[in-house]
Short mmCIF file of C-alpha atoms in Angstrom, two decimals:
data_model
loop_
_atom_site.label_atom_id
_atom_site.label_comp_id
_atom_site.label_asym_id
_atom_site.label_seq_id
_atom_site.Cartn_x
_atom_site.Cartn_y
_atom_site.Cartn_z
CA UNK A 552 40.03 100.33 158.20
CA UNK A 553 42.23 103.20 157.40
CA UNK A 554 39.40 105.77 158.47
CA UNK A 555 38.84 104.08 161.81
CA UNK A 556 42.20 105.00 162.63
CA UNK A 557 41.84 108.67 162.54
CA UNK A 558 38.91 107.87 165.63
CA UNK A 559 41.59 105.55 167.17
CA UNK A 560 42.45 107.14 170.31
CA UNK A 561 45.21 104.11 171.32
CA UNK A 562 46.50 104.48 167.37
CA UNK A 563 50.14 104.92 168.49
CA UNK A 564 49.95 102.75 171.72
CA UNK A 565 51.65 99.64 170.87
CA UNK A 566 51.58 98.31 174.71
CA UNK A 567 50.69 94.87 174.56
CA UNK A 568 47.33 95.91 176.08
CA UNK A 569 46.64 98.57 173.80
CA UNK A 570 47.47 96.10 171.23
CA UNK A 571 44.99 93.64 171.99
CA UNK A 572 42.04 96.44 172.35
CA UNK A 573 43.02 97.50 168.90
CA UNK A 574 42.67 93.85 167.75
CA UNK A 575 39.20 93.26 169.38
CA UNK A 576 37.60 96.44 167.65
CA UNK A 577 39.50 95.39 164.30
CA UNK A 578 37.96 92.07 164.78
CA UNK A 579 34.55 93.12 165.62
CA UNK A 580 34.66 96.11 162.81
CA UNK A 581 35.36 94.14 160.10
CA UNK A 582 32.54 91.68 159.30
CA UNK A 583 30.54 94.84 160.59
CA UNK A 584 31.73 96.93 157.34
CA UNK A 585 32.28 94.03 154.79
CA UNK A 586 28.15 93.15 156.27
CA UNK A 587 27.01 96.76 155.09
CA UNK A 588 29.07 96.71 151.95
CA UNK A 589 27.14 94.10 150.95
CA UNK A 590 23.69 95.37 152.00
CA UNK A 591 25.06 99.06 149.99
CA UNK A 592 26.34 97.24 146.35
CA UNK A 593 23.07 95.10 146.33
CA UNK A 594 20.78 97.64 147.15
CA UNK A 595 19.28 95.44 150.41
CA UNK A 596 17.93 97.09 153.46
CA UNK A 597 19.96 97.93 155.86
CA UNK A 598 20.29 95.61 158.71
CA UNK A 599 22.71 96.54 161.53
CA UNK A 600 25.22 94.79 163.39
CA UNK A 601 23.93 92.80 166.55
CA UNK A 602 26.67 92.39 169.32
CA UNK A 603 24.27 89.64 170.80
CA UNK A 604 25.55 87.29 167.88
CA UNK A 605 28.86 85.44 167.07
CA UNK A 606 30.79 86.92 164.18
CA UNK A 607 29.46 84.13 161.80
CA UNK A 608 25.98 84.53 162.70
CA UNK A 609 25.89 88.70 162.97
CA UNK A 610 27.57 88.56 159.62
CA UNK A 611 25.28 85.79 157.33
CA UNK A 612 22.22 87.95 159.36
CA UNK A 613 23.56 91.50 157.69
CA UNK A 614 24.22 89.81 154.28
CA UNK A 615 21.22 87.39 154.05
CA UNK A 616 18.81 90.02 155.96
CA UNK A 617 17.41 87.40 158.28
CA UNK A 618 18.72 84.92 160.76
CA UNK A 619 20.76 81.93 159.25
CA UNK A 620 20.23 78.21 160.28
CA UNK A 621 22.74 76.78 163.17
CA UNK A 622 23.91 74.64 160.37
CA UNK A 623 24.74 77.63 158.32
CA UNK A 624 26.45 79.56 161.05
CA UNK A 625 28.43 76.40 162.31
CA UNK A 626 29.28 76.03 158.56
CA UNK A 627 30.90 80.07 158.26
CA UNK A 628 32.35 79.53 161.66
CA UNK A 629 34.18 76.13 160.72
CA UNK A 630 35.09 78.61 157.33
CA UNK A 631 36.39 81.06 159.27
CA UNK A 632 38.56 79.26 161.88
CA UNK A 633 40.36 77.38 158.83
CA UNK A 634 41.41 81.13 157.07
CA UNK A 635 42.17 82.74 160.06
CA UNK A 636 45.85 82.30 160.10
CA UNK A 637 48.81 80.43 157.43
CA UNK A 638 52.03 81.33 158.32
CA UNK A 639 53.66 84.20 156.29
CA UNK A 640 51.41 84.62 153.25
CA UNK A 641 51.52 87.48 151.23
CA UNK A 642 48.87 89.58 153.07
CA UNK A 643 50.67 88.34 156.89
CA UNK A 644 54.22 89.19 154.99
CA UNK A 645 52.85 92.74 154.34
CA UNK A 646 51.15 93.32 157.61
CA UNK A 647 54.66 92.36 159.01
CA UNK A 648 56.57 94.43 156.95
CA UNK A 649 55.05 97.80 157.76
CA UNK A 650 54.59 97.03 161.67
CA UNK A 651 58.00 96.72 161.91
CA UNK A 652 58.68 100.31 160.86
CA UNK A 653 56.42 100.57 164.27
CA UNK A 654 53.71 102.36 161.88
CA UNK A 655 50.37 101.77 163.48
CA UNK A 656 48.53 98.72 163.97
CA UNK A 657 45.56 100.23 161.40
CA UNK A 658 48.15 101.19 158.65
CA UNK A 659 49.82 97.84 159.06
CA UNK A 660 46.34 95.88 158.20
CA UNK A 661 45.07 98.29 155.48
CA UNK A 662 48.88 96.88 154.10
CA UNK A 663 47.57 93.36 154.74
CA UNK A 664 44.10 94.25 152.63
CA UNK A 665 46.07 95.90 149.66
CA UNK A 666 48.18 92.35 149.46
CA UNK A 667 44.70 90.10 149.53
CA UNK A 668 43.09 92.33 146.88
CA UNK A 669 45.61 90.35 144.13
CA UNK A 670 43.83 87.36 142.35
CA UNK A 671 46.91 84.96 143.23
CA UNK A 672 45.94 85.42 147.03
CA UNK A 673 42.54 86.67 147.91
CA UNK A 674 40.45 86.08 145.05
CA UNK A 675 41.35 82.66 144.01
CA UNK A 676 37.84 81.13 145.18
CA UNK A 677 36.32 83.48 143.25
CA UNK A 678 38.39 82.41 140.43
CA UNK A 679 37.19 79.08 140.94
CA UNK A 680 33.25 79.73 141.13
CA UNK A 681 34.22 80.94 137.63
CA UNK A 682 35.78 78.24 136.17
CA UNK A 683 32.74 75.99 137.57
CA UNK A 684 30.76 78.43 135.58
CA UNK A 685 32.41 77.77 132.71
CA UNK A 686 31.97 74.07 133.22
CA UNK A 687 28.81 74.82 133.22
CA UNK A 688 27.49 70.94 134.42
CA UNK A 689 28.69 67.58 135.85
CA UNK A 690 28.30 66.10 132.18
CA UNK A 691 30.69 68.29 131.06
CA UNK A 692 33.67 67.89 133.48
CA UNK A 693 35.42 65.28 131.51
CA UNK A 694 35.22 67.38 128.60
CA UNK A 695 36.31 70.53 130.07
CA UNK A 696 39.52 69.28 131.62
CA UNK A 697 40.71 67.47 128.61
CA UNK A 698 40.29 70.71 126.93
CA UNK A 699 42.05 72.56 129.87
CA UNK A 700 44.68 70.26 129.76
CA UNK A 701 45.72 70.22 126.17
CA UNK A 702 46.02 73.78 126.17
CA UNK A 703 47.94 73.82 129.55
CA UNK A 704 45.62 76.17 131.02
CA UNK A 705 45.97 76.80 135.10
CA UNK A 706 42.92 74.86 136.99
CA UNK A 707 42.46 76.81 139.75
CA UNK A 708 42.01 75.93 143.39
CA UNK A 709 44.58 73.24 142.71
CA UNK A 710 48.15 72.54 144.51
CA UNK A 711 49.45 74.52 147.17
CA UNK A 712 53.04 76.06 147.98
CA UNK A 713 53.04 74.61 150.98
CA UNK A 714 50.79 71.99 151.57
CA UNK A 715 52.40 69.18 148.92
CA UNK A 716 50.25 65.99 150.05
CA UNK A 717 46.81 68.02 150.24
CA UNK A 718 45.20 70.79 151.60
CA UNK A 719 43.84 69.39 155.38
CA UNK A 720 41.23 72.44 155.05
CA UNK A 721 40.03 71.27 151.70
CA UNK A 722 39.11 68.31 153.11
CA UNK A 723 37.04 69.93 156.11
CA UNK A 724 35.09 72.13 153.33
CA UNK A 725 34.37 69.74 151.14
CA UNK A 726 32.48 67.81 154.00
CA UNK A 727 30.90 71.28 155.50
CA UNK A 728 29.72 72.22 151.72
CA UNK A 729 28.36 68.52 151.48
CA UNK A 730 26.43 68.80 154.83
CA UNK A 731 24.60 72.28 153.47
CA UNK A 732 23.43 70.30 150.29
CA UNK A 733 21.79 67.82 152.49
CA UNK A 734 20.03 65.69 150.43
CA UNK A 735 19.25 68.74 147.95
CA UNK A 736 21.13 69.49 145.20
CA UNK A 737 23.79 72.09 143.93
CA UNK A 738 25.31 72.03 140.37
CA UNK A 739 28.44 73.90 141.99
CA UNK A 740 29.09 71.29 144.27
CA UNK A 741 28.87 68.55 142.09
CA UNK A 742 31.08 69.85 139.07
CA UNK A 743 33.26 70.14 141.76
CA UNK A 744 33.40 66.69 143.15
CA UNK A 745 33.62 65.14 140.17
CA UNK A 746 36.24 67.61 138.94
CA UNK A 747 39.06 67.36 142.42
CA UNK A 748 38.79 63.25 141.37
CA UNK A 749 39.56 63.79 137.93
CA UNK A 750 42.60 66.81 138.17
CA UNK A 751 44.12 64.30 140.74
CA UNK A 752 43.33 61.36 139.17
CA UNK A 753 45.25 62.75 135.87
CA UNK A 754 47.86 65.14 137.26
CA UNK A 755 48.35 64.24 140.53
CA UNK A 756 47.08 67.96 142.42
CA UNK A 757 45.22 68.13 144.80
CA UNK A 758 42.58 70.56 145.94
CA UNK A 759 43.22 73.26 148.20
CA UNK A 760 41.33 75.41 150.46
CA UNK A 761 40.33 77.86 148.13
CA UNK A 762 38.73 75.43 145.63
CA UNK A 763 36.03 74.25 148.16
CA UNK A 764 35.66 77.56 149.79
CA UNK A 765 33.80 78.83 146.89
CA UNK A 766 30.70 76.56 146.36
CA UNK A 767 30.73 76.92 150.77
CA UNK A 768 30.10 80.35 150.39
CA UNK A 769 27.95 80.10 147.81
CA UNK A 770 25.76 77.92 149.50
CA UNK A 771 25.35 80.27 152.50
CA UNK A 772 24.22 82.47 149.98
CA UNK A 773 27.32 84.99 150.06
CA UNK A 774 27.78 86.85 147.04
CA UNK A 775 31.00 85.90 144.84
CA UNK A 776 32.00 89.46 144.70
CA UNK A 777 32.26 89.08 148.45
CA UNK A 778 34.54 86.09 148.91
CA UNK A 779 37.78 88.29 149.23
CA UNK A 780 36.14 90.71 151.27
CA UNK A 781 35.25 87.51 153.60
CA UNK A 782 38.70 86.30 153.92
CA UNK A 783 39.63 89.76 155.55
CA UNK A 784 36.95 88.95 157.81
CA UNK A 785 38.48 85.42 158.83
CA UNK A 786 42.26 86.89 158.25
CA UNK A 787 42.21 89.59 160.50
CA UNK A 788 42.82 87.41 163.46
CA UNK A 789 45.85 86.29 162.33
CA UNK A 790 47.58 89.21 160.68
CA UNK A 791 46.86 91.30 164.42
CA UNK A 792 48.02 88.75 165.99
CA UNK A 793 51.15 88.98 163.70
CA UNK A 794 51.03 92.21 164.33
CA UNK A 795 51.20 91.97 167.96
CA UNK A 796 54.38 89.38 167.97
CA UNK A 797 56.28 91.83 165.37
CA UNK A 798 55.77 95.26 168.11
CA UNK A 799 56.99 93.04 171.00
CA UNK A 800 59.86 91.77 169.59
CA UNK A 801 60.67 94.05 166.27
CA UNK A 802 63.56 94.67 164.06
CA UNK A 803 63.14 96.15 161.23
CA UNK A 804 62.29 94.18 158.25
CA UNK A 805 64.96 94.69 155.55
CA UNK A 806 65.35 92.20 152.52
CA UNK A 807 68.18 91.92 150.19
CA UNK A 808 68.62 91.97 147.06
CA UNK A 809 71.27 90.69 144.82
CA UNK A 810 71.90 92.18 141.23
CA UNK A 811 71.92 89.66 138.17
CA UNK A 812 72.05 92.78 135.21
CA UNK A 813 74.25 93.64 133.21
CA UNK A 814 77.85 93.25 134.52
CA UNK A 815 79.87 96.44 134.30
CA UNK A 816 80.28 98.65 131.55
CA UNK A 817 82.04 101.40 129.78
CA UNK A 818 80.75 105.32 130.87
CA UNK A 819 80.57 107.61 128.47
CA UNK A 820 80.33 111.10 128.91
CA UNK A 821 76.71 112.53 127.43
CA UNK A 822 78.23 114.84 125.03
CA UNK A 823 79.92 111.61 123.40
CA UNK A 824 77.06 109.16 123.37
CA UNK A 825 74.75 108.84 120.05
#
């Protein structure tokens, strides 16, 4: 993203038109690269972009290397819609923050990328693919979370900061994961089933997006190591579009701060201090 603004020839237009071509090509550029990231770390052959297809579709064709069901594709696109935008997260907070120094729109979402790189925002499904991992099967849930529990461990994919009577996009991907299992099977899915009744059941948390995004993605056949990458690909909609509504009407973002050290204290010259 950085290197496509060098070739940016609107990079420090920040007309509202300009603005919105800059979005579009973001848009369209990003599944495009995190698509042939995949096909370079795992070695696949190399399957280019088709501008014929929707994002979901072009981008489950690139990674899978051959067209993807309707169900499938609905299934990403459903995915996609539900990360594309949530208020002032950290990655939206840091897109924010460095378009309102009027840097360009390029810099300002490279910011964006650098904030969803952190496990406590963009790779928290990942997180959870893990812990099902760990689980191991549906036998052992009960086990597990006792375990988990007693040693006050975080389950993640659970609670929200916002959402404090459920995640309404957990909901939607636990129903769009079900529908790819269709009458099949997946050991994922079903530790996790059984696991969101029993954390809520004992602690009263709830799932959140992130917790049902991961067996989703796995199920389209998306590697784990890409799940971050693919919430850029959902995300960028939303932090251009914050983008957009910081240039048109910015001030400069400027927190404060407010000291709690040490209160104040005796100086000594240097020659007089031990």
């Amino acid at each position: 993203i950085a290197l496509m603004a060098i070739g940016e020839p609107e990079a420090d237009d920040r007309s509202s038109e300009a603005s919105r071509r800059k979005a579009i090509r973001l848009t369209a550029a990003m599944h495009t690269a995190v698509g042939t990231m995949s096909q370079a770390l795992y070695s696949r052959d190399r399957v280019p972009a088709d501008p014929g297809l929707s994002i979901a579709a072009d981008l489950l064709f690139m990674v899978r290397g051959e067209p993807a069901p309707p169900a499938a594709v609905r299934a990403l696109d459903v995915a996609l819609v539900l990360h594309a935008d949530h208020e002032l997260n950290a990655s939206t907070f840091a897109a924010r923050v460095t378009a309102a120094t009027l840097s360009d729109m390029h810099s300002a979402v490279a910011s964006a990328l650098a904030a969803l790189k952190g496990p406590l925002h963009g790779g928290a499904n990942r997180m959870v693919l893990e812990m099902l991992d760990e689980i191991g099967s549906v036998n052992n849930v009960d086990r597990w979370l006792h375990q988990a529990l007693a040693e006050r461990r975080r389950i993640m994919g659970f609670g929200h900061r916002v959402y404090k009577t459920g995640d309404p996009r957990a909901l939607i991907l636990k129903d769009l994961a079900g529908q790819l299992v269709a009458g099949g099977s997946s050991n994922h899915y079903e530790i996790a089933v059984k696991l969101d009744g029993l954390v809520s059941e004992r602690t009263g948390l709830l799932s959140n997006v992130d917790f049902y995004s991961a067996p989703t993605y796995e199920l389209l056949g998306i590697p784990r190591e890409m799940f971050t990458c693919l919430f850029a690909v959902s995300r960028i909609a939303g932090w251009t579009a914050h983008i957009m509504e910081q240039y048109e009407n910015n001030r400069l973002i400027r927190p404060r701060a407010e000291y709690v050290g040490p209160g104040p204290r005796e100086w000594l010259p240097i020659e007089d201090r031990r």
